C-alpha cells in the first residue's frame, strides 16, 4: 500500500499506547509499527485512538482495522496485528475467523484448517465459518467436505442462489446427478434467469434421464429470460432424439439463441477441398492446397491430412464408381466386381469418422461393393432400420436381399463407434467372414451401469429400457456361437473406455485385439488410413 503524503507521526512510547488502548505492550508496539508501515498520519491515528477510548476497550477498533486489511487483501499486516493481539482477543470465534481468512489469503491451507479447528459449538456452523471451511475443502480437493459445507450453508440460507448452484455443481462433479438435478431445479425456481442453473440441470439430466426430459428442460430454458446456457455437447445429446424431433428442437433453440448454432452444427472436414482434388485425380493440386493450409511439421492436423491423402487410392484404380451420399439411412454402391461387399455401420454422427464418399474410395479401389447404414431411431441399430422394415427381423431380411442384388459372395462388416455393437450381431446373422470394430462398445449395459463409459448416455438409457441385459453384452452372445467369424477390435491404447470395451472380449475364440500404440483418441479411421491398415483390411478381404 502506498504511503500517505501526510507527515507520519513519530512513534509514541509503548507505555502511552498501553494506557490509551488498554492492551499489552507487545500489541501496542505492533500497532505502532503498523501505523508507520501503512502511512497512518496523525489525524487518522488520533481518530482511531479516540474511538477506542470511547468504546472502553481496544478490541473493536483493532478488529475493524484487521477487517479493513483483509478487505484490501493485505494478509501480512493483518496477521501481524492478530499474532500480537492479547490471547483473550485471538481465542474468540470472531478473531479465529479473521485469522483463518488472512491465512487463506496467504494460501496457507494447513494454517487455515488449524485456525478453524479452534472454533467449536454453534459458532462452527456459522455461515462465515462454513464458507471458509468450504474454501479449504475445495483447495484440498475434498469433495465430501465441500458438499457437506454447502448443504449446511443452503440450510442456513435456503434462498441464497449461489449456495444452491454451487451445491448442484459439486454434486454433479461428484457423480450424484439425481440430487444435482433437484438442487438445479430449486435454483431455477429461485431465479429462472440463471443460465448457470439451466446448464447444470441439462448436464444432470444427460446423466440420469431420457432424451425427452433433456428436451423438456431445454424448452423450459427457452421460455425463461435466461441467456444462452452454453450447452456443451448439445448436438450429441440431441442425436438421442428422433431426427424429426431433434430438427424441431434445433429450430426452437436457434430462434431463441442464435449463438447456439455453433454447438449444433457439424464442423465440415477441414481438408475436404484437398480430398475433392484427390478424388478428381489432381494430386499435385491437392498437395499444393494442403501446403497453403499449414505446415505439416508444426500442425498435427495438416500432418494427419498429409498422411490421409498420401494413403488415398488413385482414382485411376477405382473398379467402380463412388457412391453418392444422399443422406438416407441406407446408401448403396454399384455392384461388386469380385463378389465382396463391405457393410458399414456408422456412428452417432451418421458417418464413419469421415465423409462416406471418401471412405468409399478404399472399397472402390478394391472392387468391393459397399453398403452404408445409419439408424435414425438412435437405438444403435438394435431395433432395426426403419426404412428397411419394421423391426430387426425385417431389416435382416431386407439386407439379405440387398446383398444378393450386389452379387455378394463374401461379406465383410465394419462398425464405427456406436455402430460397432450391432455390426457384430448383424454380421454374425448375415454370415460375415470378417468383422471389424473401431472404438467398439462391447457391453452396453455393463459399462453404463459401472459408470465407466459416458458416451451416448442418453441413447444407452433408452436401449436399456427396451432390451434384456443379456442382449447388450457381446461377450455373452459371442460365447454362444459354435463357429464365430473373425472379429478384429481396434482401439486407442490410451483411451480408457475403448480399451475396457475391447479387453472385455479378450481371450474369446477368433477375437483379435489391436491396440493402436500411443493413441488416446476414439476416432480411428484417420490413423488407420495413415498407416495403410484400412486399405490392407479391405484389400485382404478381397484377396482372401
Short mmCIF file of C-alpha atoms in Angstrom, two decimals:
data_model
loop_
_atom_site.label_atom_id
_atom_site.label_comp_id
_atom_site.label_asym_id
_atom_site.label_seq_id
_atom_site.Cartn_x
_atom_site.Cartn_y
_atom_site.Cartn_z
CA UNK A 1 0.00 0.00 0.00
CA UNK A 2 1.46 3.38 -0.99
CA UNK A 3 2.40 5.72 1.85
CA UNK A 4 0.19 8.72 2.59
CA UNK A 5 1.59 12.14 1.68
CA UNK A 6 0.67 13.22 5.22
CA UNK A 7 3.51 13.55 7.66
CA UNK A 8 3.92 10.37 9.68
CA UNK A 9 3.53 10.83 13.41
CA UNK A 10 6.60 10.00 15.43
CA UNK A 11 6.23 6.72 17.27
CA UNK A 12 4.96 7.39 20.82
CA UNK A 13 6.27 5.31 23.70
CA UNK A 14 4.69 1.91 24.05
CA UNK A 15 3.57 2.80 27.58
CA UNK A 16 1.42 5.67 26.22
CA UNK A 17 -0.31 3.36 23.74
CA UNK A 18 -0.82 0.84 26.52
CA UNK A 19 -2.79 3.41 28.51
CA UNK A 20 -4.88 4.55 25.56
CA UNK A 21 -5.66 1.09 24.12
CA UNK A 22 -5.59 -0.82 27.42
CA UNK A 23 -3.68 -3.63 25.73
CA UNK A 24 -0.35 -5.37 26.14
CA UNK A 25 2.99 -3.71 25.33
CA UNK A 26 3.55 -6.34 22.58
CA UNK A 27 0.28 -5.40 20.82
CA UNK A 28 0.90 -1.69 21.28
CA UNK A 29 4.26 -1.98 19.57
CA UNK A 30 2.67 -3.87 16.68
CA UNK A 31 0.02 -1.17 16.24
CA UNK A 32 2.70 1.50 16.26
CA UNK A 33 4.77 -0.31 13.63
CA UNK A 34 1.64 -0.97 11.58
CA UNK A 35 0.69 2.71 11.58
CA UNK A 36 4.11 3.63 10.21
CA UNK A 37 4.07 0.85 7.56
CA UNK A 38 0.64 1.84 6.26
CA UNK A 39 1.34 5.57 6.39
CA UNK A 40 -1.29 6.39 9.00
CA UNK A 41 -0.96 10.12 9.71
CA UNK A 42 -1.56 11.99 12.92
CA UNK A 43 -5.24 12.74 12.23
CA UNK A 44 -6.12 9.15 11.32
CA UNK A 45 -4.26 7.75 14.32
CA UNK A 46 -5.94 10.19 16.68
CA UNK A 47 -9.41 9.28 15.35
CA UNK A 48 -8.71 5.59 15.83
CA UNK A 49 -7.40 6.07 19.34
CA UNK A 50 -10.30 8.29 20.29
CA UNK A 51 -12.77 5.67 19.05
CA UNK A 52 -11.05 3.07 21.18
CA UNK A 53 -11.24 5.26 24.28
CA UNK A 54 -14.95 5.91 23.71
CA UNK A 55 -15.66 2.17 23.38
CA UNK A 56 -13.80 1.44 26.60
CA UNK A 57 -11.62 -1.25 25.02
CA UNK A 58 -9.18 -1.56 22.14
CA UNK A 59 -10.72 -4.78 20.75
CA UNK A 60 -13.50 -3.37 18.50
CA UNK A 61 -11.25 -0.81 16.82
CA UNK A 62 -8.45 -3.33 16.43
CA UNK A 63 -10.89 -5.82 14.92
CA UNK A 64 -12.16 -3.18 12.48
CA UNK A 65 -8.61 -2.48 11.40
CA UNK A 66 -7.95 -6.19 10.73
CA UNK A 67 -11.18 -6.46 8.75
CA UNK A 68 -10.17 -3.44 6.69
CA UNK A 69 -6.81 -5.02 5.90
CA UNK A 70 -8.48 -8.29 4.94
CA UNK A 71 -10.87 -6.46 2.64
CA UNK A 72 -7.82 -4.99 0.92
CA UNK A 73 -6.24 -8.49 0.73
CA UNK A 74 -3.34 -7.34 2.93
CA UNK A 75 -2.83 -10.56 4.85
CA UNK A 76 0.67 -9.88 6.19
CA UNK A 77 -0.14 -6.74 8.26
CA UNK A 78 -3.45 -8.35 9.26
CA UNK A 79 -1.62 -11.39 10.62
CA UNK A 80 0.90 -9.17 12.38
CA UNK A 81 -1.91 -7.49 14.32
CA UNK A 82 -3.60 -10.82 15.03
CA UNK A 83 -0.41 -12.51 16.18
CA UNK A 84 0.41 -9.69 18.62
CA UNK A 85 -3.11 -9.20 19.99
CA UNK A 86 -3.92 -10.41 23.53
CA UNK A 87 -4.90 -14.09 23.82
CA UNK A 88 -8.34 -13.14 25.13
CA UNK A 89 -8.97 -11.46 21.76
CA UNK A 90 -7.49 -14.10 19.47
CA UNK A 91 -9.20 -17.04 21.17
CA UNK A 92 -12.69 -15.72 20.39
CA UNK A 93 -14.52 -17.11 17.32
CA UNK A 94 -14.53 -13.71 15.59
CA UNK A 95 -10.75 -13.41 15.79
CA UNK A 96 -10.18 -17.01 14.75
CA UNK A 97 -12.32 -16.34 11.69
CA UNK A 98 -10.19 -13.31 10.86
CA UNK A 99 -7.05 -15.34 11.35
CA UNK A 100 -8.39 -18.09 9.08
CA UNK A 101 -9.29 -15.52 6.41
CA UNK A 102 -5.82 -14.00 6.50
CA UNK A 103 -4.16 -17.41 6.26
CA UNK A 104 -6.43 -18.38 3.39
CA UNK A 105 -5.48 -15.20 1.51
CA UNK A 106 -1.86 -16.22 2.10
CA UNK A 107 -2.72 -19.64 0.63
CA UNK A 108 -1.73 -21.30 3.89
CA UNK A 109 -4.33 -24.07 3.79
CA UNK A 110 -2.93 -26.04 6.73
CA UNK A 111 -2.87 -22.91 8.91
CA UNK A 112 -6.43 -22.04 7.86
CA UNK A 113 -7.63 -25.50 8.90
CA UNK A 114 -5.87 -25.17 12.24
CA UNK A 115 -7.47 -21.78 12.90
CA UNK A 116 -10.91 -23.10 12.03
CA UNK A 117 -10.42 -26.16 14.24
CA UNK A 118 -10.38 -23.85 17.26
CA UNK A 119 -13.95 -22.73 16.54
CA UNK A 120 -16.37 -25.09 18.26
CA UNK A 121 -20.01 -25.41 19.20
CA UNK A 122 -22.65 -23.38 17.43
CA UNK A 123 -20.02 -20.94 16.16
CA UNK A 124 -18.54 -23.69 13.99
CA UNK A 125 -21.76 -23.80 11.93
CA UNK A 126 -21.96 -20.06 11.34
CA UNK A 127 -22.18 -19.21 7.61
CA UNK A 128 -18.89 -17.29 7.58
CA UNK A 129 -17.09 -20.26 9.16
CA UNK A 130 -18.74 -22.71 6.78
CA UNK A 131 -17.64 -20.63 3.78
CA UNK A 132 -14.06 -20.74 5.00
CA UNK A 133 -14.29 -24.49 5.53
CA UNK A 134 -15.71 -24.76 2.01
CA UNK A 135 -12.77 -22.84 0.56
CA UNK A 136 -10.32 -25.12 2.40
CA UNK A 137 -12.16 -28.24 1.21
CA UNK A 138 -12.03 -27.06 -2.40
CA UNK A 139 -8.34 -26.23 -2.11
CA UNK A 140 -7.66 -29.73 -0.75
CA UNK A 141 -9.89 -31.46 -3.30
CA UNK A 142 -12.10 -32.84 -0.52
CA UNK A 143 -15.41 -33.18 -2.39
CA UNK A 144 -17.31 -34.75 0.51
CA UNK A 145 -16.38 -31.94 2.89
CA UNK A 146 -17.22 -29.30 0.26
CA UNK A 147 -20.66 -30.82 -0.31
CA UNK A 148 -21.25 -31.08 3.45
CA UNK A 149 -20.44 -27.37 3.90
CA UNK A 150 -22.68 -26.40 1.00
CA UNK A 151 -25.57 -28.43 2.42
CA UNK A 152 -25.26 -26.61 5.74
CA UNK A 153 -24.97 -23.25 4.01
CA UNK A 154 -28.10 -24.00 1.99
CA UNK A 155 -29.97 -24.97 5.17
CA UNK A 156 -28.86 -21.75 6.84
CA UNK A 157 -29.75 -19.59 3.84
CA UNK A 158 -32.18 -21.53 1.61
CA UNK A 159 -32.85 -18.52 -0.62
CA UNK A 160 -29.20 -17.87 -1.42
CA UNK A 161 -28.82 -18.69 -5.15
CA UNK A 162 -25.05 -19.08 -5.05
CA UNK A 163 -25.24 -21.84 -2.43
CA UNK A 164 -27.83 -23.75 -4.47
CA UNK A 165 -25.88 -23.52 -7.71
CA UNK A 166 -22.58 -24.44 -6.03
CA UNK A 167 -24.19 -27.41 -4.31
CA UNK A 168 -25.73 -28.66 -7.56
CA UNK A 169 -22.44 -28.19 -9.40
CA UNK A 170 -20.42 -30.07 -6.79
CA UNK A 171 -22.93 -32.91 -6.65
CA UNK A 172 -22.74 -33.22 -10.42
CA UNK A 173 -18.95 -33.39 -10.34
CA UNK A 174 -19.20 -35.98 -7.58
CA UNK A 175 -21.40 -38.18 -9.80
CA UNK A 176 -24.61 -37.61 -7.81
CA UNK A 177 -26.56 -36.38 -10.83
CA UNK A 178 -30.02 -37.13 -9.40
CA UNK A 179 -29.52 -34.84 -6.41
CA UNK A 180 -27.76 -32.28 -8.61
CA UNK A 181 -30.90 -32.18 -10.73
CA UNK A 182 -33.04 -31.50 -7.65
CA UNK A 183 -30.93 -28.54 -6.48
CA UNK A 184 -30.59 -27.16 -10.01
CA UNK A 185 -34.38 -27.11 -10.29
CA UNK A 186 -34.59 -25.30 -6.93
CA UNK A 187 -32.11 -22.73 -8.24
CA UNK A 188 -34.20 -22.23 -11.39
CA UNK A 189 -37.33 -21.79 -9.25
CA UNK A 190 -35.46 -19.13 -7.27
CA UNK A 191 -34.10 -17.39 -10.38
CA UNK A 192 -35.46 -18.54 -13.77
CA UNK A 193 -32.94 -16.22 -15.49
CA UNK A 194 -29.92 -18.13 -14.14
CA UNK A 195 -28.22 -19.55 -17.21
CA UNK A 196 -25.81 -21.48 -14.98
CA UNK A 197 -28.66 -23.26 -13.20
CA UNK A 198 -30.19 -24.25 -16.55
CA UNK A 199 -26.79 -25.51 -17.70
CA UNK A 200 -26.30 -27.67 -14.59
CA UNK A 201 -29.81 -29.10 -14.98
CA UNK A 202 -29.03 -30.02 -18.60
CA UNK A 203 -25.85 -31.89 -17.61
CA UNK A 204 -27.59 -33.65 -14.72
CA UNK A 205 -30.40 -34.85 -16.99
CA UNK A 206 -27.90 -36.01 -19.62
CA UNK A 207 -26.52 -38.35 -16.95
CA UNK A 208 -29.73 -39.56 -15.36
CA UNK A 209 -32.71 -39.08 -17.60
CA UNK A 210 -34.19 -39.68 -21.03
CA UNK A 211 -33.58 -37.59 -24.09
CA UNK A 212 -37.15 -36.38 -23.86
CA UNK A 213 -36.50 -34.98 -20.36
CA UNK A 214 -33.45 -33.13 -21.66
CA UNK A 215 -35.59 -31.67 -24.45
CA UNK A 216 -38.22 -30.55 -21.91
CA UNK A 217 -35.54 -28.84 -19.80
CA UNK A 218 -34.13 -27.05 -22.85
CA UNK A 219 -37.62 -25.85 -23.81
CA UNK A 220 -38.13 -24.56 -20.26
CA UNK A 221 -34.89 -22.58 -20.59
CA UNK A 222 -36.05 -21.23 -23.96
CA UNK A 223 -39.23 -19.95 -22.30
CA UNK A 224 -37.24 -18.33 -19.47
CA UNK A 225 -35.42 -14.97 -19.55
CA UNK A 226 -32.05 -16.78 -19.28
CA UNK A 227 -29.16 -16.05 -21.62
CA UNK A 228 -27.86 -19.00 -23.65
CA UNK A 229 -26.62 -21.59 -21.11
CA UNK A 230 -23.91 -22.84 -23.50
CA UNK A 231 -24.96 -26.47 -23.58
CA UNK A 232 -21.71 -28.34 -24.19
CA UNK A 233 -22.23 -31.46 -26.29
CA UNK A 234 -25.69 -30.29 -27.29
CA UNK A 235 -25.56 -31.80 -30.75
CA UNK A 236 -24.59 -35.20 -29.34
CA UNK A 237 -27.41 -35.03 -26.80
CA UNK A 238 -29.97 -34.23 -29.50
CA UNK A 239 -28.76 -37.19 -31.55
CA UNK A 240 -30.52 -39.34 -28.96
CA UNK A 241 -33.83 -37.89 -30.21
CA UNK A 242 -35.50 -39.00 -33.39
CA UNK A 243 -34.33 -36.77 -36.26
CA UNK A 244 -37.67 -35.02 -36.81
CA UNK A 245 -37.97 -34.13 -33.12
CA UNK A 246 -34.32 -33.06 -33.00
CA UNK A 247 -34.77 -30.77 -36.02
CA UNK A 248 -37.82 -29.15 -34.42
CA UNK A 249 -35.95 -28.50 -31.17
CA UNK A 250 -32.89 -27.16 -33.01
CA UNK A 251 -35.12 -24.63 -34.77
CA UNK A 252 -36.53 -23.51 -31.40
CA UNK A 253 -33.06 -23.21 -29.85
CA UNK A 254 -31.53 -21.17 -32.67
CA UNK A 255 -34.57 -18.90 -32.86
CA UNK A 256 -34.20 -18.09 -29.15
CA UNK A 257 -30.37 -18.07 -29.04
CA UNK A 258 -28.76 -17.58 -32.47
CA UNK A 259 -25.32 -18.04 -30.90
CA UNK A 260 -26.23 -21.68 -30.15
CA UNK A 261 -25.73 -22.56 -33.82
CA UNK A 262 -22.04 -23.20 -33.14
CA UNK A 263 -22.93 -26.02 -30.72
CA UNK A 264 -25.41 -27.57 -33.16
CA UNK A 265 -23.57 -27.75 -36.45
CA UNK A 266 -21.21 -30.44 -37.62
CA UNK A 267 -17.85 -28.94 -38.44
CA UNK A 268 -17.03 -29.93 -42.01
CA UNK A 269 -13.90 -31.95 -42.60
CA UNK A 270 -11.32 -29.18 -42.70
CA UNK A 271 -9.39 -30.72 -45.54
CA UNK A 272 -12.40 -31.71 -47.64
CA UNK A 273 -11.25 -29.43 -50.53
CA UNK A 274 -7.99 -31.41 -50.58
CA UNK A 275 -9.90 -34.72 -50.70
CA UNK A 276 -12.05 -33.37 -53.54
CA UNK A 277 -8.91 -32.69 -55.58
CA UNK A 278 -7.66 -36.21 -54.88
CA UNK A 279 -10.98 -37.70 -55.99
CA UNK A 280 -10.79 -35.52 -59.12
CA UNK A 281 -7.41 -37.14 -59.86
CA UNK A 282 -5.43 -33.94 -59.33
CA UNK A 283 -2.97 -34.99 -56.65
CA UNK A 284 -0.40 -32.21 -57.34
CA UNK A 285 -3.08 -29.56 -56.80
CA UNK A 286 -4.18 -31.36 -53.61
CA UNK A 287 -0.68 -31.27 -52.14
CA UNK A 288 -0.24 -27.63 -53.19
CA UNK A 289 -3.50 -26.67 -51.46
CA UNK A 290 -2.54 -28.58 -48.34
CA UNK A 291 0.79 -26.76 -48.21
CA UNK A 292 -1.08 -23.45 -48.21
CA UNK A 293 -3.30 -24.60 -45.34
CA UNK A 294 -0.46 -25.14 -42.89
CA UNK A 295 2.89 -26.62 -42.00
CA UNK A 296 2.91 -30.39 -41.50
CA UNK A 297 5.92 -30.11 -39.18
CA UNK A 298 4.13 -27.85 -36.70
CA UNK A 299 0.41 -28.52 -37.26
CA UNK A 300 -0.72 -32.08 -36.36
CA UNK A 301 -3.97 -31.63 -38.34
CA UNK A 302 -2.03 -30.87 -41.51
CA UNK A 303 0.23 -33.81 -40.74
CA UNK A 304 -2.82 -36.08 -40.42
CA UNK A 305 -4.26 -34.77 -43.68
CA UNK A 306 -0.94 -35.36 -45.42
CA UNK A 307 -0.95 -38.94 -44.19
CA UNK A 308 -4.54 -39.49 -45.35
CA UNK A 309 -4.12 -38.14 -48.88
CA UNK A 310 -0.80 -39.95 -49.24
CA UNK A 311 -2.62 -43.21 -48.48
CA UNK A 312 -5.61 -42.37 -50.68
CA UNK A 313 -6.17 -44.72 -53.63
CA UNK A 314 -5.58 -43.35 -57.11
CA UNK A 315 -8.93 -42.72 -58.83
CA UNK A 316 -7.50 -44.48 -61.90
CA UNK A 317 -7.55 -47.66 -59.81
CA UNK A 318 -11.26 -47.44 -58.95
CA UNK A 319 -13.04 -50.54 -60.20
CA UNK A 320 -16.46 -48.98 -59.81
CA UNK A 321 -17.99 -45.52 -59.36
CA UNK A 322 -18.01 -43.88 -55.93
CA UNK A 323 -21.27 -43.67 -54.00
CA UNK A 324 -23.36 -40.51 -53.98
CA UNK A 325 -24.25 -39.87 -50.35
CA UNK A 326 -27.94 -38.93 -50.33
CA UNK A 327 -28.07 -38.63 -46.54
CA UNK A 328 -30.55 -41.51 -46.31
CA UNK A 329 -30.42 -44.34 -43.80
CA UNK A 330 -29.12 -46.77 -46.42
CA UNK A 331 -26.59 -45.73 -49.08
CA UNK A 332 -25.55 -48.41 -51.56
CA UNK A 333 -22.76 -48.55 -54.12
CA UNK A 334 -22.71 -50.17 -57.55
CA UNK A 335 -22.46 -53.99 -57.55
CA UNK A 336 -19.22 -55.74 -56.71
CA UNK A 337 -16.75 -56.79 -59.38
CA UNK A 338 -15.31 -59.58 -57.23
CA UNK A 339 -18.16 -60.85 -55.07
CA UNK A 340 -17.08 -58.95 -51.91
CA UNK A 341 -19.36 -56.46 -50.12
CA UNK A 342 -18.34 -54.29 -47.19
CA UNK A 343 -21.21 -53.40 -44.86
CA UNK A 344 -20.63 -50.28 -42.74
CA UNK A 345 -22.47 -49.37 -39.51
CA UNK A 346 -21.99 -45.64 -38.87
CA UNK A 347 -21.63 -43.89 -35.52
CA UNK A 348 -23.99 -41.38 -33.93
CA UNK A 349 -22.76 -38.68 -36.30
CA UNK A 350 -24.09 -40.72 -39.24
CA UNK A 351 -20.56 -41.00 -40.62
CA UNK A 352 -17.60 -43.35 -40.36
CA UNK A 353 -15.41 -40.60 -38.85
CA UNK A 354 -15.08 -39.37 -42.45
CA UNK A 355 -17.44 -38.48 -45.29
CA UNK A 356 -18.89 -41.64 -46.81
CA UNK A 357 -17.67 -41.00 -50.36
CA UNK A 358 -14.12 -40.51 -49.08
CA UNK A 359 -14.37 -43.81 -47.22
CA UNK A 360 -15.83 -45.43 -50.31
CA UNK A 361 -12.68 -44.69 -52.29
CA UNK A 362 -10.93 -47.57 -50.50
CA UNK A 363 -13.74 -50.01 -51.33
CA UNK A 364 -13.98 -48.83 -54.94
CA UNK A 365 -10.25 -49.35 -55.41
CA UNK A 366 -10.57 -52.94 -54.19
CA UNK A 367 -13.60 -53.62 -56.40
CA UNK A 368 -15.79 -54.42 -53.40
CA UNK A 369 -19.36 -53.20 -53.20
CA UNK A 370 -20.30 -51.16 -50.13
CA UNK A 371 -23.45 -50.53 -48.12
CA UNK A 372 -23.51 -47.72 -45.55
CA UNK A 373 -26.11 -47.87 -42.78
CA UNK A 374 -27.48 -45.14 -40.50
CA UNK A 375 -30.03 -45.51 -37.72
CA UNK A 376 -32.38 -42.55 -37.44
CA UNK A 377 -34.18 -44.10 -34.46
CA UNK A 378 -30.96 -43.58 -32.46
CA UNK A 379 -31.06 -47.06 -30.97
CA UNK A 380 -27.67 -48.29 -32.23
CA UNK A 381 -29.43 -50.42 -34.89
CA UNK A 382 -30.72 -52.81 -32.19
CA UNK A 383 -34.35 -52.37 -33.24
CA UNK A 384 -33.65 -52.45 -36.95
CA UNK A 385 -33.51 -49.73 -39.61
CA UNK A 386 -36.88 -48.11 -40.13
CA UNK A 387 -36.50 -47.54 -43.87
CA UNK A 388 -35.77 -51.25 -44.39
CA UNK A 389 -38.76 -52.56 -42.46
CA UNK A 390 -40.42 -52.74 -39.07
CA UNK A 391 -38.08 -54.31 -36.55
CA UNK A 392 -34.82 -56.18 -36.66
CA UNK A 393 -36.03 -59.30 -38.49
CA UNK A 394 -37.45 -57.18 -41.33
CA UNK A 395 -34.14 -55.29 -41.51
CA UNK A 396 -32.12 -58.50 -41.73
CA UNK A 397 -34.40 -59.81 -44.48
CA UNK A 398 -34.04 -56.57 -46.47
CA UNK A 399 -30.26 -56.58 -46.05
CA UNK A 400 -30.03 -60.17 -47.29
CA UNK A 401 -31.86 -59.16 -50.45
CA UNK A 402 -29.67 -56.09 -50.91
CA UNK A 403 -26.51 -58.16 -50.53
CA UNK A 404 -27.80 -60.65 -53.11
CA UNK A 405 -28.56 -57.81 -55.54
CA UNK A 406 -24.95 -56.67 -55.21
CA UNK A 407 -23.65 -60.11 -56.15
CA UNK A 408 -22.23 -60.76 -52.68
CA UNK A 409 -20.33 -63.99 -52.19
CA UNK A 410 -18.28 -62.79 -49.22
CA UNK A 411 -19.43 -60.25 -46.61
CA UNK A 412 -17.10 -58.05 -44.55
CA UNK A 413 -18.58 -55.83 -41.83
CA UNK A 414 -17.04 -52.68 -40.32
CA UNK A 415 -18.61 -50.85 -37.37
CA UNK A 416 -17.61 -47.43 -36.07
CA UNK A 417 -18.19 -46.21 -32.50
CA UNK A 418 -21.90 -46.51 -31.62
CA UNK A 419 -22.38 -48.72 -34.67
CA UNK A 420 -19.91 -51.37 -33.58
CA UNK A 421 -22.17 -53.38 -31.25
CA UNK A 422 -24.73 -54.10 -33.95
CA UNK A 423 -22.06 -54.54 -36.62
CA UNK A 424 -21.06 -57.68 -34.72
CA UNK A 425 -24.58 -59.05 -34.13
CA UNK A 426 -25.80 -58.29 -37.67
CA UNK A 427 -22.52 -59.53 -39.11
CA UNK A 428 -22.92 -62.90 -37.40
CA UNK A 429 -26.56 -63.21 -38.52
CA UNK A 430 -25.77 -62.24 -42.12
CA UNK A 431 -22.89 -64.72 -42.36
CA UNK A 432 -19.94 -62.29 -42.45
CA UNK A 433 -16.50 -63.85 -42.81
CA UNK A 434 -14.80 -60.94 -41.04
CA UNK A 435 -15.97 -58.16 -38.71
CA UNK A 436 -14.00 -55.12 -37.58
CA UNK A 437 -14.99 -52.83 -34.71
CA UNK A 438 -13.38 -49.39 -34.41
CA UNK A 439 -13.72 -47.92 -30.90
CA UNK A 440 -16.20 -50.68 -30.13
CA UNK A 441 -18.88 -50.83 -27.47
CA UNK A 442 -18.97 -54.46 -26.44
CA UNK A 443 -21.12 -54.36 -23.31
CA UNK A 444 -23.63 -51.54 -23.36
CA UNK A 445 -25.42 -52.49 -20.14
CA UNK A 446 -22.33 -53.33 -18.09
CA UNK A 447 -20.29 -50.23 -18.91
CA UNK A 448 -23.21 -47.85 -18.38
CA UNK A 449 -24.03 -49.45 -15.03
CA UNK A 450 -20.39 -49.20 -13.97
CA UNK A 451 -20.34 -45.53 -14.90
CA UNK A 452 -17.20 -46.05 -16.95
CA UNK A 453 -18.49 -45.07 -20.35
CA UNK A 454 -20.15 -41.64 -20.57
CA UNK A 455 -20.55 -41.65 -24.35
CA UNK A 456 -24.03 -41.56 -25.82
CA UNK A 457 -25.52 -42.00 -22.34
CA UNK A 458 -28.97 -40.82 -23.35
CA UNK A 459 -29.16 -43.30 -26.21
CA UNK A 460 -27.97 -46.13 -23.98
CA UNK A 461 -30.59 -45.32 -21.33
CA UNK A 462 -33.30 -45.72 -23.96
CA UNK A 463 -31.76 -49.01 -25.09
CA UNK A 464 -31.72 -50.33 -21.51
CA UNK A 465 -35.45 -49.73 -21.23
CA UNK A 466 -36.25 -51.91 -24.24
CA UNK A 467 -33.72 -54.75 -24.27
CA UNK A 468 -32.74 -57.55 -21.95
CA UNK A 469 -29.29 -57.00 -20.34
CA UNK A 470 -28.07 -60.33 -21.76
CA UNK A 471 -28.71 -58.97 -25.26
CA UNK A 472 -26.48 -55.99 -24.55
CA UNK A 473 -23.27 -57.89 -23.86
CA UNK A 474 -21.28 -59.21 -26.82
CA UNK A 475 -19.25 -61.48 -24.56
CA UNK A 476 -22.40 -63.42 -23.68
CA UNK A 477 -23.61 -63.50 -27.29
CA UNK A 478 -20.19 -64.49 -28.66
CA UNK A 479 -19.85 -67.32 -26.17
CA UNK A 480 -22.98 -68.93 -27.59
CA UNK A 481 -21.61 -69.19 -31.15
CA UNK A 482 -20.38 -72.58 -32.35
CA UNK A 483 -18.26 -71.20 -35.22
CA UNK A 484 -17.71 -67.48 -34.71
CA UNK A 485 -16.24 -65.40 -37.56
CA UNK A 486 -13.02 -63.44 -37.15
CA UNK A 487 -13.55 -60.30 -35.05
CA UNK A 488 -10.89 -57.56 -35.05
CA UNK A 489 -11.27 -54.86 -32.40
CA UNK A 490 -9.23 -51.68 -32.93
CA UNK A 491 -8.86 -49.14 -30.11
CA UNK A 492 -6.61 -46.36 -28.91
CA UNK A 493 -4.19 -47.85 -26.42
CA UNK A 494 -4.58 -44.86 -24.10
CA UNK A 495 -8.36 -44.45 -24.48
CA UNK A 496 -9.56 -45.98 -21.20
CA UNK A 497 -13.18 -46.65 -22.18
CA UNK A 498 -12.41 -48.15 -25.57
CA UNK A 499 -9.62 -50.28 -24.11
CA UNK A 500 -12.02 -51.58 -21.43
CA UNK A 501 -14.61 -52.48 -24.06
CA UNK A 502 -12.03 -54.32 -26.16
CA UNK A 503 -10.46 -56.14 -23.21
CA UNK A 504 -13.94 -57.30 -22.21
CA UNK A 505 -13.70 -59.65 -25.24
CA UNK A 506 -10.10 -60.73 -24.67
CA UNK A 507 -9.46 -64.46 -24.86
CA UNK A 508 -12.63 -65.34 -26.75
CA UNK A 509 -12.41 -67.57 -29.82
CA UNK A 510 -11.44 -65.77 -33.04
CA UNK A 511 -11.33 -62.37 -31.32
CA UNK A 512 -8.21 -60.30 -32.04
CA UNK A 513 -7.38 -57.06 -30.21
CA UNK A 514 -5.44 -54.28 -31.96
CA UNK A 515 -4.35 -51.51 -29.55
CA UNK A 516 -3.05 -48.51 -31.51
CA UNK A 517 0.09 -47.54 -29.61
CA UNK A 518 0.18 -44.12 -28.00
CA UNK A 519 -3.31 -43.14 -29.19
CA UNK A 520 -5.84 -41.65 -26.77
CA UNK A 521 -8.47 -40.75 -29.37
CA UNK A 522 -11.74 -42.51 -30.05
CA UNK A 523 -12.00 -41.85 -33.80
CA UNK A 524 -9.67 -44.25 -35.58
CA UNK A 525 -10.40 -44.07 -39.32
CA UNK A 526 -7.73 -41.43 -40.00
CA UNK A 527 -4.96 -43.22 -38.04
CA UNK A 528 -5.85 -46.48 -39.81
CA UNK A 529 -5.81 -44.70 -43.17
CA UNK A 530 -2.42 -43.13 -42.49
CA UNK A 531 -0.79 -46.44 -41.58
CA UNK A 532 -2.37 -48.27 -44.51
CA UNK A 533 -4.18 -50.65 -42.15
CA UNK A 534 -7.61 -49.71 -43.52
CA UNK A 535 -6.52 -50.25 -47.11
CA UNK A 536 -4.90 -53.56 -46.19
CA UNK A 537 -8.01 -54.73 -44.31
CA UNK A 538 -10.32 -54.10 -47.25
CA UNK A 539 -7.84 -55.45 -49.78
CA UNK A 540 -7.16 -58.63 -47.78
CA UNK A 541 -10.89 -59.26 -47.69
CA UNK A 542 -10.93 -59.15 -51.49
CA UNK A 543 -7.82 -61.26 -51.97
CA UNK A 544 -9.00 -63.76 -49.38
#
